[in-house]
Amino acid sequence: MMLARAAADFYWMGRYLERAEQMGRLLDHQLTRLVDTPARELAHSWRVLYDVVGLATPSVPHDADEAEAFLIADAYTLAGTLVEDETQPISIVSCWGQARDNAKQLRPWLPVQVWTSLNQGFLWIHETDLPAAWAAGPPSLVREAIRRLRLIGGVARSTMARDDAWRFMELGRHVERLQHQTALLESWDRFGPLSGSSTSVWWADLLRICSAHELYCRVRSMVVRRGSVLAFLIRNPELPRSLRFAVRRIGELLADIDPGGARHPLAPPHAMALHLAAAVEMNPHGDAGIWHGEEESGRGHSFADLLGDSLTLHNLTMAAYVDYPVETGLPS
């Protein structure tokens, strides 16, 4: 058993580190395409990216020439908001700083190697000159950030005991991953490709953002279609960024944290995790009509439903293991 405040710090540290890496993955995809992508497609991608993270979509001139000039000049600003703007809670610098603040409270529980790698990464990104990094290549900064964030994860996996500290940190990672991936799939499907653009390229880009393109081609098909891609990213049990993978890990971690809650009657977080697992598996319409959110039969789930349930899971987890009444105490 551990202190509720320590459990919360581990949970939020995991969430912030995962959120920073997810932002890096989105930006890496977008910034890599700056050189050889038409302006209207870049503008469309910026709108999707901002929508995924819950920010107002940028306004772009309608005239093609003006739009191209705007995007070339303003891509730096659009990316900078998501990298170094500390007033934005979803920026990489802000998430890294929040994770470091949580880690400060956890020094008695946290291996020194984990703290060192996290702190060095934080100092590096704060000392980085964004204009110089941009001049070296727009994707270079976010790629280095992703590398350092993965280093933190690797050091944690190799040095931390598999106790409740580890479980709460991993729980935070996978709750964050579930929410982000759901928002990503919802926005990507709702916006869709521009008219006249390649549909297969649009969905292949989504697979690449999720590090799933190679696995998809190996186990599914070289032909990339919407329904097949969504089904793959929702249900594949071996893909670390599939919804099914995240939901399964959440259920396993909750069962390890609170074994009694996994037995009948289920504790509220366990019941919601089970509900999410069932929602991910249910699809009465087949791959072609998967989770569009407008099912004619009224059955099944939409991405909005799943996102709402994942937020409820977070609230139930906080209520059960962090904000519980003092006289009740943690489950034994």
mmCIF file of C-alpha atoms in Angstrom:
data_model
loop_
_atom_site.group_PDB
_atom_site.id
_atom_site.type_symbol
_atom_site.label_atom_id
_atom_site.label_comp_id
_atom_site.label_asym_id
_atom_site.label_seq_id
_atom_site.Cartn_x
_atom_site.Cartn_y
_atom_site.Cartn_z
ATOM 1 C CA MET A 1 0.000 0.000 0.000
ATOM 2 C CA MET A 2 1.198 3.532 -0.724
ATOM 3 C CA LEU A 3 0.122 7.056 0.113
ATOM 4 C CA ALA A 4 -2.718 8.392 -2.016
ATOM 5 C CA ARG A 5 -0.762 11.520 -2.911
ATOM 6 C CA ALA A 6 2.167 9.382 -4.091
ATOM 7 C CA ALA A 7 -0.192 7.227 -6.141
ATOM 8 C CA ALA A 8 -1.616 10.381 -7.727
ATOM 9 C CA ASP A 9 1.864 11.732 -8.497
ATOM 10 C CA PHE A 10 2.908 8.479 -10.188
ATOM 11 C CA TYR A 11 -0.360 8.380 -12.112
ATOM 12 C CA TRP A 12 -0.027 11.947 -13.360
ATOM 13 C CA MET A 13 3.666 11.576 -14.119
ATOM 14 C CA GLY A 14 2.774 8.679 -16.404
ATOM 15 C CA ARG A 15 0.006 10.699 -18.045
ATOM 16 C CA TYR A 16 2.177 13.753 -18.698
ATOM 17 C CA LEU A 17 5.076 11.747 -20.137
ATOM 18 C CA GLU A 18 2.701 9.885 -22.440
ATOM 19 C CA ARG A 19 1.010 13.137 -23.476
ATOM 20 C CA ALA A 20 4.344 14.746 -24.347
ATOM 21 C CA GLU A 21 5.352 11.804 -26.534
ATOM 22 C CA GLN A 22 1.977 11.781 -28.265
ATOM 23 C CA MET A 23 2.324 15.466 -29.088
ATOM 24 C CA GLY A 24 5.782 14.776 -30.454
ATOM 25 C CA ARG A 25 4.464 11.998 -32.704
ATOM 26 C CA LEU A 26 1.764 14.258 -34.155
ATOM 27 C CA LEU A 27 4.212 17.088 -34.775
ATOM 28 C CA ASP A 28 6.832 14.779 -36.268
ATOM 29 C CA HIS A 29 4.297 13.630 -38.855
ATOM 30 C CA GLN A 30 3.201 17.174 -39.667
ATOM 31 C CA LEU A 31 6.636 18.801 -39.800
ATOM 32 C CA THR A 32 8.113 16.046 -41.954
ATOM 33 C CA ARG A 33 5.555 16.913 -44.635
ATOM 34 C CA LEU A 34 6.270 20.664 -44.825
ATOM 35 C CA VAL A 35 8.574 20.490 -47.842
ATOM 36 C CA ASP A 36 6.649 18.530 -50.452
ATOM 37 C CA THR A 37 2.970 18.725 -49.431
ATOM 38 C CA PRO A 38 0.485 21.133 -51.093
ATOM 39 C CA ALA A 39 -0.544 24.068 -48.927
ATOM 40 C CA ARG A 40 -4.226 23.083 -48.777
ATOM 41 C CA GLU A 41 -3.313 19.610 -47.490
ATOM 42 C CA LEU A 42 -0.944 21.063 -44.891
ATOM 43 C CA ALA A 43 -3.648 23.448 -43.721
ATOM 44 C CA HIS A 44 -6.066 20.527 -43.447
ATOM 45 C CA SER A 45 -3.536 18.551 -41.384
ATOM 46 C CA TRP A 46 -2.957 21.483 -39.018
ATOM 47 C CA ARG A 47 -6.704 21.699 -38.443
ATOM 48 C CA VAL A 48 -6.865 17.996 -37.606
ATOM 49 C CA LEU A 49 -3.833 18.182 -35.320
ATOM 50 C CA TYR A 50 -5.205 21.116 -33.371
ATOM 51 C CA ASP A 51 -8.616 19.455 -33.153
ATOM 52 C CA VAL A 52 -7.075 16.262 -31.716
ATOM 53 C CA VAL A 53 -5.522 18.170 -28.813
ATOM 54 C CA GLY A 54 -8.630 20.274 -28.206
ATOM 55 C CA LEU A 55 -7.397 23.648 -29.486
ATOM 56 C CA ALA A 56 -9.192 26.015 -31.836
ATOM 57 C CA THR A 57 -8.223 25.160 -35.389
ATOM 58 C CA PRO A 58 -5.971 27.770 -37.059
ATOM 59 C CA SER A 59 -7.501 30.084 -39.637
ATOM 60 C CA VAL A 60 -5.857 29.796 -43.064
ATOM 61 C CA PRO A 61 -6.464 32.077 -46.100
ATOM 62 C CA HIS A 62 -8.622 30.489 -48.805
ATOM 63 C CA ASP A 63 -6.506 31.725 -51.709
ATOM 64 C CA ALA A 64 -3.957 29.041 -52.605
ATOM 65 C CA ASP A 65 -0.997 31.428 -52.993
ATOM 66 C CA GLU A 66 -1.787 33.261 -49.763
ATOM 67 C CA ALA A 67 -2.303 29.983 -47.947
ATOM 68 C CA GLU A 68 1.070 28.672 -49.074
ATOM 69 C CA ALA A 69 2.852 31.844 -47.967
ATOM 70 C CA PHE A 70 0.975 31.765 -44.661
ATOM 71 C CA LEU A 71 1.868 28.151 -43.912
ATOM 72 C CA ILE A 72 5.532 28.516 -44.799
ATOM 73 C CA ALA A 73 5.875 31.573 -42.577
ATOM 74 C CA ASP A 74 3.546 30.449 -39.793
ATOM 75 C CA ALA A 75 4.318 26.734 -39.487
ATOM 76 C CA TYR A 76 6.986 27.805 -36.997
ATOM 77 C CA THR A 77 4.364 29.555 -34.864
ATOM 78 C CA LEU A 78 1.837 26.739 -35.201
ATOM 79 C CA ALA A 79 4.439 24.197 -34.078
ATOM 80 C CA GLY A 80 5.904 26.491 -31.424
ATOM 81 C CA THR A 81 2.552 26.716 -29.663
ATOM 82 C CA LEU A 82 2.567 22.950 -29.250
ATOM 83 C CA VAL A 83 6.259 22.657 -28.341
ATOM 84 C CA GLU A 84 7.360 25.526 -26.099
ATOM 85 C CA ASP A 85 4.281 27.523 -25.047
ATOM 86 C CA GLU A 86 4.163 26.932 -21.283
ATOM 87 C CA THR A 87 0.702 28.504 -21.077
ATOM 88 C CA GLN A 88 -0.648 25.595 -23.128
ATOM 89 C CA PRO A 89 -1.122 22.536 -20.886
ATOM 90 C CA ILE A 90 -0.729 20.232 -23.889
ATOM 91 C CA SER A 91 2.630 21.619 -25.105
ATOM 92 C CA ILE A 92 5.669 19.342 -24.843
ATOM 93 C CA VAL A 93 7.511 21.739 -22.508
ATOM 94 C CA SER A 94 4.464 22.100 -20.257
ATOM 95 C CA CYS A 95 3.867 18.330 -20.044
ATOM 96 C CA TRP A 96 7.542 17.661 -19.343
ATOM 97 C CA GLY A 97 7.538 20.281 -16.610
ATOM 98 C CA GLN A 98 4.401 18.836 -15.004
ATOM 99 C CA ALA A 99 5.904 15.337 -15.072
ATOM 100 C CA ARG A 100 9.069 16.697 -13.435
ATOM 101 C CA ASP A 101 7.021 18.447 -10.736
ATOM 102 C CA ASN A 102 5.308 15.150 -9.948
ATOM 103 C CA ALA A 103 8.654 13.337 -9.923
ATOM 104 C CA LYS A 104 10.023 15.858 -7.386
ATOM 105 C CA GLN A 105 7.449 14.620 -4.881
ATOM 106 C CA LEU A 106 8.418 11.010 -5.525
ATOM 107 C CA ARG A 107 12.160 11.006 -4.846
ATOM 108 C CA PRO A 108 11.861 8.419 -1.997
ATOM 109 C CA TRP A 109 10.072 6.013 -4.387
ATOM 110 C CA LEU A 110 11.717 6.874 -7.699
ATOM 111 C CA PRO A 111 15.019 5.244 -8.792
ATOM 112 C CA VAL A 112 17.711 7.869 -9.204
ATOM 113 C CA GLN A 113 18.259 6.829 -12.847
ATOM 114 C CA VAL A 114 14.635 7.639 -13.682
ATOM 115 C CA TRP A 115 14.807 11.040 -12.020
ATOM 116 C CA THR A 116 18.118 11.796 -13.723
ATOM 117 C CA SER A 117 16.892 10.962 -17.232
ATOM 118 C CA LEU A 118 13.654 12.906 -16.697
ATOM 119 C CA ASN A 119 15.443 15.929 -15.237
ATOM 120 C CA GLN A 120 18.133 15.959 -17.935
ATOM 121 C CA GLY A 121 15.453 15.856 -20.614
ATOM 122 C CA PHE A 122 13.600 18.738 -18.971
ATOM 123 C CA LEU A 123 16.760 20.851 -18.759
ATOM 124 C CA TRP A 124 17.629 20.021 -22.367
ATOM 125 C CA ILE A 125 14.277 21.127 -23.802
ATOM 126 C CA HIS A 126 14.268 24.309 -21.694
ATOM 127 C CA GLU A 127 17.754 25.225 -22.875
ATOM 128 C CA THR A 128 17.089 24.384 -26.527
ATOM 129 C CA ASP A 129 17.007 27.328 -28.912
ATOM 130 C CA LEU A 130 13.865 26.650 -30.946
ATOM 131 C CA PRO A 131 14.812 28.964 -33.860
ATOM 132 C CA ALA A 132 18.205 27.240 -34.186
ATOM 133 C CA ALA A 133 16.610 23.806 -33.986
ATOM 134 C CA TRP A 134 14.065 24.864 -36.609
ATOM 135 C CA ALA A 135 16.834 26.049 -38.910
ATOM 136 C CA ALA A 136 18.531 22.658 -38.563
ATOM 137 C CA GLY A 137 15.319 20.981 -39.673
ATOM 138 C CA PRO A 138 11.721 21.457 -38.435
ATOM 139 C CA PRO A 139 11.285 17.837 -37.218
ATOM 140 C CA SER A 140 14.679 17.630 -35.478
ATOM 141 C CA LEU A 141 13.578 19.021 -32.104
ATOM 142 C CA VAL A 142 10.475 16.863 -31.726
ATOM 143 C CA ARG A 143 12.366 13.749 -32.822
ATOM 144 C CA GLU A 144 14.992 14.351 -30.162
ATOM 145 C CA ALA A 145 12.209 14.969 -27.626
ATOM 146 C CA ILE A 146 10.582 11.649 -28.576
ATOM 147 C CA ARG A 147 13.937 9.883 -28.237
ATOM 148 C CA ARG A 148 14.512 11.308 -24.759
ATOM 149 C CA LEU A 149 10.956 10.504 -23.634
ATOM 150 C CA ARG A 150 11.393 6.915 -24.786
ATOM 151 C CA LEU A 151 14.689 6.818 -22.900
ATOM 152 C CA ILE A 152 12.845 7.789 -19.712
ATOM 153 C CA GLY A 153 10.350 4.999 -20.324
ATOM 154 C CA GLY A 154 13.112 2.490 -20.983
ATOM 155 C CA VAL A 155 15.029 3.450 -17.842
ATOM 156 C CA ALA A 156 11.825 3.166 -15.792
ATOM 157 C CA ARG A 157 11.060 -0.283 -17.203
ATOM 158 C CA SER A 158 14.560 -1.535 -16.435
ATOM 159 C CA THR A 159 14.972 -0.074 -12.921
ATOM 160 C CA MET A 160 11.554 0.173 -11.233
ATOM 161 C CA ALA A 161 10.109 -2.625 -9.134
ATOM 162 C CA ARG A 162 6.736 -3.885 -10.344
ATOM 163 C CA ASP A 163 4.963 -2.545 -7.278
ATOM 164 C CA ASP A 164 2.081 -0.105 -6.893
ATOM 165 C CA ALA A 165 4.326 2.832 -7.838
ATOM 166 C CA TRP A 166 4.979 1.202 -11.204
ATOM 167 C CA ARG A 167 1.325 0.185 -11.592
ATOM 168 C CA PHE A 168 -0.034 3.692 -11.004
ATOM 169 C CA MET A 169 2.497 5.197 -13.419
ATOM 170 C CA GLU A 170 1.595 2.631 -16.079
ATOM 171 C CA LEU A 171 -2.096 3.135 -15.381
ATOM 172 C CA GLY A 172 -1.677 6.846 -16.046
ATOM 173 C CA ARG A 173 0.181 6.130 -19.285
ATOM 174 C CA HIS A 174 -2.510 3.837 -20.624
ATOM 175 C CA VAL A 175 -5.467 5.985 -19.543
ATOM 176 C CA GLU A 176 -3.807 8.896 -21.346
ATOM 177 C CA ARG A 177 -3.086 6.710 -24.360
ATOM 178 C CA LEU A 178 -6.687 5.495 -24.503
ATOM 179 C CA GLN A 179 -8.049 9.042 -24.401
ATOM 180 C CA HIS A 180 -5.567 10.412 -26.924
ATOM 181 C CA GLN A 181 -5.944 7.546 -29.397
ATOM 182 C CA THR A 182 -9.723 7.805 -29.210
ATOM 183 C CA ALA A 183 -9.567 11.562 -29.872
ATOM 184 C CA LEU A 184 -7.118 10.977 -32.730
ATOM 185 C CA LEU A 185 -9.293 8.354 -34.419
ATOM 186 C CA GLU A 186 -12.411 10.486 -33.966
ATOM 187 C CA SER A 187 -10.846 13.623 -35.468
ATOM 188 C CA TRP A 188 -9.089 11.754 -38.280
ATOM 189 C CA ASP A 189 -12.324 10.026 -39.290
ATOM 190 C CA ARG A 190 -14.503 13.145 -38.915
ATOM 191 C CA PHE A 191 -12.268 15.408 -41.012
ATOM 192 C CA GLY A 192 -11.324 12.759 -43.581
ATOM 193 C CA PRO A 193 -9.148 13.438 -46.624
ATOM 194 C CA LEU A 194 -9.663 16.521 -48.775
ATOM 195 C CA SER A 195 -11.701 16.040 -51.919
ATOM 196 C CA GLY A 196 -9.387 14.994 -54.718
ATOM 197 C CA SER A 197 -6.752 13.676 -52.299
ATOM 198 C CA SER A 198 -5.780 10.031 -51.977
ATOM 199 C CA THR A 199 -7.927 8.242 -49.409
ATOM 200 C CA SER A 200 -5.398 5.447 -48.988
ATOM 201 C CA VAL A 201 -2.587 7.921 -48.281
ATOM 202 C CA TRP A 202 -4.754 9.628 -45.650
ATOM 203 C CA TRP A 203 -5.347 6.401 -43.758
ATOM 204 C CA ALA A 204 -1.772 5.196 -44.252
ATOM 205 C CA ASP A 205 -0.604 8.423 -42.575
ATOM 206 C CA LEU A 206 -2.753 7.586 -39.548
ATOM 207 C CA LEU A 207 -1.123 4.165 -39.348
ATOM 208 C CA ARG A 208 2.328 5.761 -39.469
ATOM 209 C CA ILE A 209 1.478 8.196 -36.667
ATOM 210 C CA CYS A 210 0.485 5.172 -34.567
ATOM 211 C CA SER A 211 3.635 3.207 -35.561
ATOM 212 C CA ALA A 212 1.309 0.612 -37.062
ATOM 213 C CA HIS A 213 1.850 0.766 -40.826
ATOM 214 C CA GLU A 214 4.357 -2.070 -41.088
ATOM 215 C CA LEU A 215 2.333 -4.372 -38.825
ATOM 216 C CA TYR A 216 -0.861 -3.523 -40.728
ATOM 217 C CA CYS A 217 0.726 -4.436 -44.077
ATOM 218 C CA ARG A 218 2.082 -7.660 -42.621
ATOM 219 C CA VAL A 219 -1.081 -8.965 -40.948
ATOM 220 C CA ARG A 220 -3.840 -7.231 -42.916
ATOM 221 C CA SER A 221 -3.126 -6.053 -46.457
ATOM 222 C CA MET A 222 -1.029 -3.711 -48.550
ATOM 223 C CA VAL A 223 -4.345 -2.104 -49.531
ATOM 224 C CA VAL A 224 -5.242 0.590 -46.987
ATOM 225 C CA ARG A 225 -8.955 1.233 -46.444
ATOM 226 C CA ARG A 226 -10.807 3.229 -43.806
ATOM 227 C CA GLY A 227 -12.807 0.433 -42.196
ATOM 228 C CA SER A 228 -9.889 -1.961 -42.073
ATOM 229 C CA VAL A 229 -7.546 0.670 -40.603
ATOM 230 C CA LEU A 230 -10.012 1.709 -37.899
ATOM 231 C CA ALA A 231 -10.754 -1.901 -36.990
ATOM 232 C CA PHE A 232 -7.015 -2.572 -36.764
ATOM 233 C CA LEU A 233 -6.311 0.465 -34.566
ATOM 234 C CA ILE A 234 -9.281 -0.312 -32.348
ATOM 235 C CA ARG A 235 -8.991 -4.057 -31.833
ATOM 236 C CA ASN A 236 -5.568 -5.450 -32.612
ATOM 237 C CA PRO A 237 -4.376 -6.971 -29.296
ATOM 238 C CA GLU A 238 -0.685 -6.858 -30.228
ATOM 239 C CA LEU A 239 -0.464 -3.202 -31.262
ATOM 240 C CA PRO A 240 0.708 -1.012 -28.345
ATOM 241 C CA ARG A 241 -1.371 1.935 -29.572
ATOM 242 C CA SER A 242 -4.587 0.102 -30.271
ATOM 243 C CA LEU A 243 -7.584 0.851 -28.063
ATOM 244 C CA ARG A 244 -7.902 -2.809 -27.155
ATOM 245 C CA PHE A 245 -4.286 -2.973 -25.972
ATOM 246 C CA ALA A 246 -4.762 0.089 -23.742
ATOM 247 C CA VAL A 247 -8.059 -1.137 -22.282
ATOM 248 C CA ARG A 248 -6.622 -4.578 -21.545
ATOM 249 C CA ARG A 249 -3.607 -3.101 -19.743
ATOM 250 C CA ILE A 250 -5.844 -0.776 -17.738
ATOM 251 C CA GLY A 251 -7.906 -3.758 -16.569
ATOM 252 C CA GLU A 252 -4.791 -5.741 -15.639
ATOM 253 C CA LEU A 253 -3.257 -2.835 -13.731
ATOM 254 C CA LEU A 254 -6.441 -2.119 -11.803
ATOM 255 C CA ALA A 255 -6.693 -5.802 -10.858
ATOM 256 C CA ASP A 256 -3.112 -5.728 -9.529
ATOM 257 C CA ILE A 257 -3.641 -2.470 -7.636
ATOM 258 C CA ASP A 258 -6.920 -3.589 -6.071
ATOM 259 C CA PRO A 259 -7.461 -7.376 -6.355
ATOM 260 C CA GLY A 260 -10.603 -7.197 -4.229
ATOM 261 C CA GLY A 261 -12.159 -4.703 -6.622
ATOM 262 C CA ALA A 262 -11.806 -7.187 -9.471
ATOM 263 C CA ARG A 263 -14.116 -9.644 -7.692
ATOM 264 C CA HIS A 264 -17.883 -9.416 -7.520
ATOM 265 C CA PRO A 265 -19.242 -6.876 -6.822
ATOM 266 C CA LEU A 266 -16.811 -5.006 -9.053
ATOM 267 C CA ALA A 267 -15.374 -1.740 -7.798
ATOM 268 C CA PRO A 268 -16.477 1.221 -9.985
ATOM 269 C CA PRO A 269 -13.124 1.616 -11.830
ATOM 270 C CA HIS A 270 -13.033 -2.124 -12.573
ATOM 271 C CA ALA A 271 -16.628 -2.084 -13.785
ATOM 272 C CA MET A 272 -15.898 0.825 -16.122
ATOM 273 C CA ALA A 273 -12.754 -0.895 -17.437
ATOM 274 C CA LEU A 274 -14.867 -3.969 -18.193
ATOM 275 C CA HIS A 275 -17.460 -1.773 -19.907
ATOM 276 C CA LEU A 276 -14.733 -0.189 -22.039
ATOM 277 C CA ALA A 277 -13.386 -3.614 -23.004
ATOM 278 C CA ALA A 278 -16.849 -4.648 -24.153
ATOM 279 C CA ALA A 279 -17.331 -1.373 -26.054
ATOM 280 C CA VAL A 280 -14.078 -1.865 -27.936
ATOM 281 C CA GLU A 281 -15.113 -5.360 -28.961
ATOM 282 C CA MET A 282 -18.684 -4.490 -30.030
ATOM 283 C CA ASN A 283 -19.331 -3.461 -33.622
ATOM 284 C CA PRO A 284 -22.614 -4.602 -35.170
ATOM 285 C CA HIS A 285 -21.876 -2.932 -38.513
ATOM 286 C CA GLY A 286 -18.637 -4.578 -39.646
ATOM 287 C CA ASP A 287 -15.424 -2.816 -40.628
ATOM 288 C CA ALA A 288 -17.007 -0.655 -43.330
ATOM 289 C CA GLY A 289 -19.288 1.192 -40.920
ATOM 290 C CA ILE A 290 -17.147 1.063 -37.822
ATOM 291 C CA TRP A 291 -17.864 3.602 -35.103
ATOM 292 C CA HIS A 292 -18.898 6.414 -37.387
ATOM 293 C CA GLY A 293 -21.097 7.779 -34.629
ATOM 294 C CA GLU A 294 -24.260 7.759 -36.746
ATOM 295 C CA GLU A 295 -25.347 4.120 -36.598
ATOM 296 C CA GLU A 296 -28.753 3.722 -38.180
ATOM 297 C CA SER A 297 -29.704 0.882 -35.867
ATOM 298 C CA GLY A 298 -28.822 2.853 -32.754
ATOM 299 C CA ARG A 299 -26.556 0.073 -31.526
ATOM 300 C CA GLY A 300 -22.856 0.072 -30.850
ATOM 301 C CA HIS A 301 -20.614 2.901 -29.703
ATOM 302 C CA SER A 302 -19.179 6.045 -31.214
ATOM 303 C CA PHE A 303 -15.746 7.476 -30.507
ATOM 304 C CA ALA A 304 -17.458 10.237 -28.523
ATOM 305 C CA ASP A 305 -19.070 7.582 -26.311
ATOM 306 C CA LEU A 306 -15.745 5.889 -25.704
ATOM 307 C CA LEU A 307 -13.992 9.177 -24.959
ATOM 308 C CA GLY A 308 -16.694 10.045 -22.429
ATOM 309 C CA ASP A 309 -16.359 6.616 -20.799
ATOM 310 C CA SER A 310 -12.565 6.957 -20.608
ATOM 311 C CA LEU A 311 -12.966 10.299 -18.830
ATOM 312 C CA THR A 312 -15.399 8.625 -16.440
ATOM 313 C CA LEU A 313 -12.821 5.900 -15.810
ATOM 314 C CA HIS A 314 -10.283 8.561 -14.838
ATOM 315 C CA ASN A 315 -12.751 10.194 -12.440
ATOM 316 C CA LEU A 316 -13.689 6.853 -10.865
ATOM 317 C CA THR A 317 -10.022 5.935 -10.434
ATOM 318 C CA MET A 318 -9.288 9.242 -8.716
ATOM 319 C CA ALA A 319 -12.338 8.850 -6.475
ATOM 320 C CA ALA A 320 -11.435 5.282 -5.494
ATOM 321 C CA TYR A 321 -7.675 5.570 -4.936
ATOM 322 C CA VAL A 322 -6.848 9.244 -4.435
ATOM 323 C CA ASP A 323 -9.834 11.299 -3.263
ATOM 324 C CA TYR A 324 -11.504 8.661 -1.088
ATOM 325 C CA PRO A 325 -12.790 9.670 2.407
ATOM 326 C CA VAL A 326 -10.076 9.400 5.072
ATOM 327 C CA GLU A 327 -12.230 7.235 7.320
ATOM 328 C CA THR A 328 -12.733 4.739 4.482
ATOM 329 C CA GLY A 329 -9.125 4.231 3.474
ATOM 330 C CA LEU A 330 -7.709 2.396 0.507
ATOM 331 C CA PRO A 331 -8.978 -1.106 -0.257
ATOM 332 C CA SER A 332 -6.874 -3.676 1.576
#
